[in-house]
Amino acid sequence: MTSTKHPTVIILQNNPDFIERGVLWYQENEAKILQNIKTKLWWSDHSLFLEKGALWPLHAAIQRLSDLGYQRVHTLQYKGEYSVQGNVLMVAPVNAGGIYTVNFWGNEVEQITFAAEKLPVAPHADKKGLESLLKTLHTGAYVVHINHGIGIYKGIQKDPDGTEYFIIEYAQGDRLIVPMDLYQKLSLYLSWNKPTIHRLGSSSWSVTKKKVKEDTVKLARDLLELYKQREVSTRTAYQADDGAEKEFVGSFEHLETSGQQKAINETLADLERAEPMDRLVCGDVGFGKTEVALRAAFRVALNGKQVAFMAPTTILAVQHYQNISARFQNFPYTVKLLNRFTPAEEAQQITAGLASGAVDIVVGTHRLLSRDVQFKDLGLVIVDEEQRFGVKQKDAFKAMRHSVDMLSLSATPIPRTLYFSLTGLRDISNIETPPPERIPIKTHVQPFSPDAVKRAILFELERGGHIFYLHNRIETIGSTAHMLADLVPSLRMRAVHSKLPEHELLSVTEDFLAGKFDLLITTTIIENGLDMPNVNTLIVEDATKLGLSQAHQLRGRIGRRNEQAYAYFFYPSREMSEKARERLDAIELLQDLGAGYQIALKDLEIRGAGNILGKEQSGAIMQVGLNLYCQMLDEARSEMEQYNH
């Protein structure tokens, strides 16, 4: 083992997110990582940077390594370990392909050497899946054990030796103790009615699973027939260009999260195959879905094909156009914006450019589906928030899937989209890793109170931030503005809603982004992707009128900086429906970053899953819950594919 001298060493925290990245990624991004450590608090809090000559006492470095989750051992065997012999520290960082030896002299780092050695990651349980399950469980929730059926979750039992178990209660007082390392056998029961609770050891669960299995086999056969057209379609695989793509990646000012990088890798792998891609990228607002799409767009443009990027609203299309134009400005590709407000002469030039191939990438709304828009060689269609488009547009997307690559982006996929992704009929990349500096939004659900509204506004104004105030009735926005003016006379505010002319809507939002006023009174029009980093307070006047996924989307419009954001979901003091109460309870409970996927599942539970594929599936889903039904359908589909091949 040959050692070489190094002037510095970067040691990142021993956690799953850092462990999952390969050493090559760290080598390629070393400069960005070091810059972040020196300039951003989150990175400095999650790392140790040592350089020759720096004033660092050995005892302080040891304490720092312990804080970062490194284990002290006598002999290094795994990444994430360190040892100390006299004034010499040996450490195996999770982000390096070997061992660093750091010699200290007094309070100074005297010398750093590195020896390449392939150390494995220390054995550890799959904590992410367990953590995901624990987030969804609460005492009294219905759960499904794949071998024993539906029971009621009663919490966690801990033995004196520290071993933990799930406690599941079944009919007639039967109890099942499930070791935590067997958590994969459990899933949350999702349906729209209260289920039948089984007895342990009875044959009823086996009979139920057999009947549901028959249903999934029939459904899998029907669905595979529906999608066989796509399976037989082929195209030329898109080839990588390492030099150009490295330059494009270098222009991305952030470091990719592990979830984002995984989604990028999966999407590019799709493009390198010979059959058209149909992938959904799901992740909370601000988790980096757009960058995944841009990497795909760049690969397609490199191969001489055209790209269409569609957004559900004009404002969102403009924001995407500005972002894409900035990223592609140093590359020889023409990017244009086309919507119904594009002047006629300019629109004619753009459509002519699309037909001739002079326009490489076009961003727009459903205007891109108009009859006068013809592409010379369309390769990729990117659809942001597909569920926001109408029936005609969705039919057009469905037709496209047989001939071009499709990439859909969604923060909280609607149940139908979610379902098809879960069952493998569409590929899914789920970005669960938040940007490192992002902070969960503190969410408050409470009765409406003018005093509470005033306190929230004044707090945000005092720290120089901006506010969204959601009032979802256009005809009474004026009276709401008067009420807010009485509460805070110095407040600068404007209002927007869907009936404003688009040019005025764009003007107001641009002024708000520029800080020309403090508070924007708005309808749910802001749900569709507005990116305003300085807005860190959301006030919803009557949250009972919102769907769960809609409420989560609106909450995602704030908190885009590394500053604590606050969402206030008020409700009238009068009685509310049981469904509304469930939605508000869920939005308050699911505050963690990356909760969008769980929100979509909960939304499905509240609204019901019977209309996903038809009434004939409703009974089967109700018998075993949606999670297990999806799993069984996926197994049936896989078995049928193997048989067909």
CSV table of C-alpha atoms in Angstrom, one decimal, residues 443 445-446 542-546 548 551 569-572 576 578-590 606:
chain,number,residue,atom,x,y,z
A,443,THR,CA,-47.0,24.1,9.5
A,445,VAL,CA,-53.4,24.3,11.5
A,446,GLN,CA,-55.7,26.4,13.6
A,542,ASP,CA,-59.9,28.7,4.6
A,543,ALA,CA,-57.9,25.4,4.2
A,544,THR,CA,-61.1,23.2,4.3
A,545,LYS,CA,-61.6,24.1,0.6
A,546,LEU,CA,-58.3,22.6,-0.5
A,548,LEU,CA,-54.6,17.4,0.4
A,551,ALA,CA,-52.4,22.0,0.1
A,569,PHE,CA,-53.6,26.7,7.4
A,570,PHE,CA,-56.6,28.4,9.0
A,571,TYR,CA,-60.1,26.9,9.1
A,572,PRO,CA,-63.5,28.5,10.0
A,576,MET,CA,-66.1,20.9,9.2
A,578,GLU,CA,-64.7,14.5,8.4
A,579,LYS,CA,-62.8,14.4,5.1
A,580,ALA,CA,-61.7,18.1,5.6
A,581,ARG,CA,-60.5,17.2,9.1
A,582,GLU,CA,-58.6,14.2,7.8
A,583,ARG,CA,-56.9,16.4,5.1
A,584,LEU,CA,-55.9,19.1,7.7
A,585,ASP,CA,-54.6,16.4,10.1
A,586,ALA,CA,-52.5,14.9,7.3
A,587,ILE,CA,-51.0,18.2,6.2
A,588,GLU,CA,-50.0,19.0,9.8
A,589,LEU,CA,-48.6,15.5,10.4
A,590,LEU,CA,-46.7,15.2,7.1
A,606,ILE,CA,-59.0,9.8,1.8
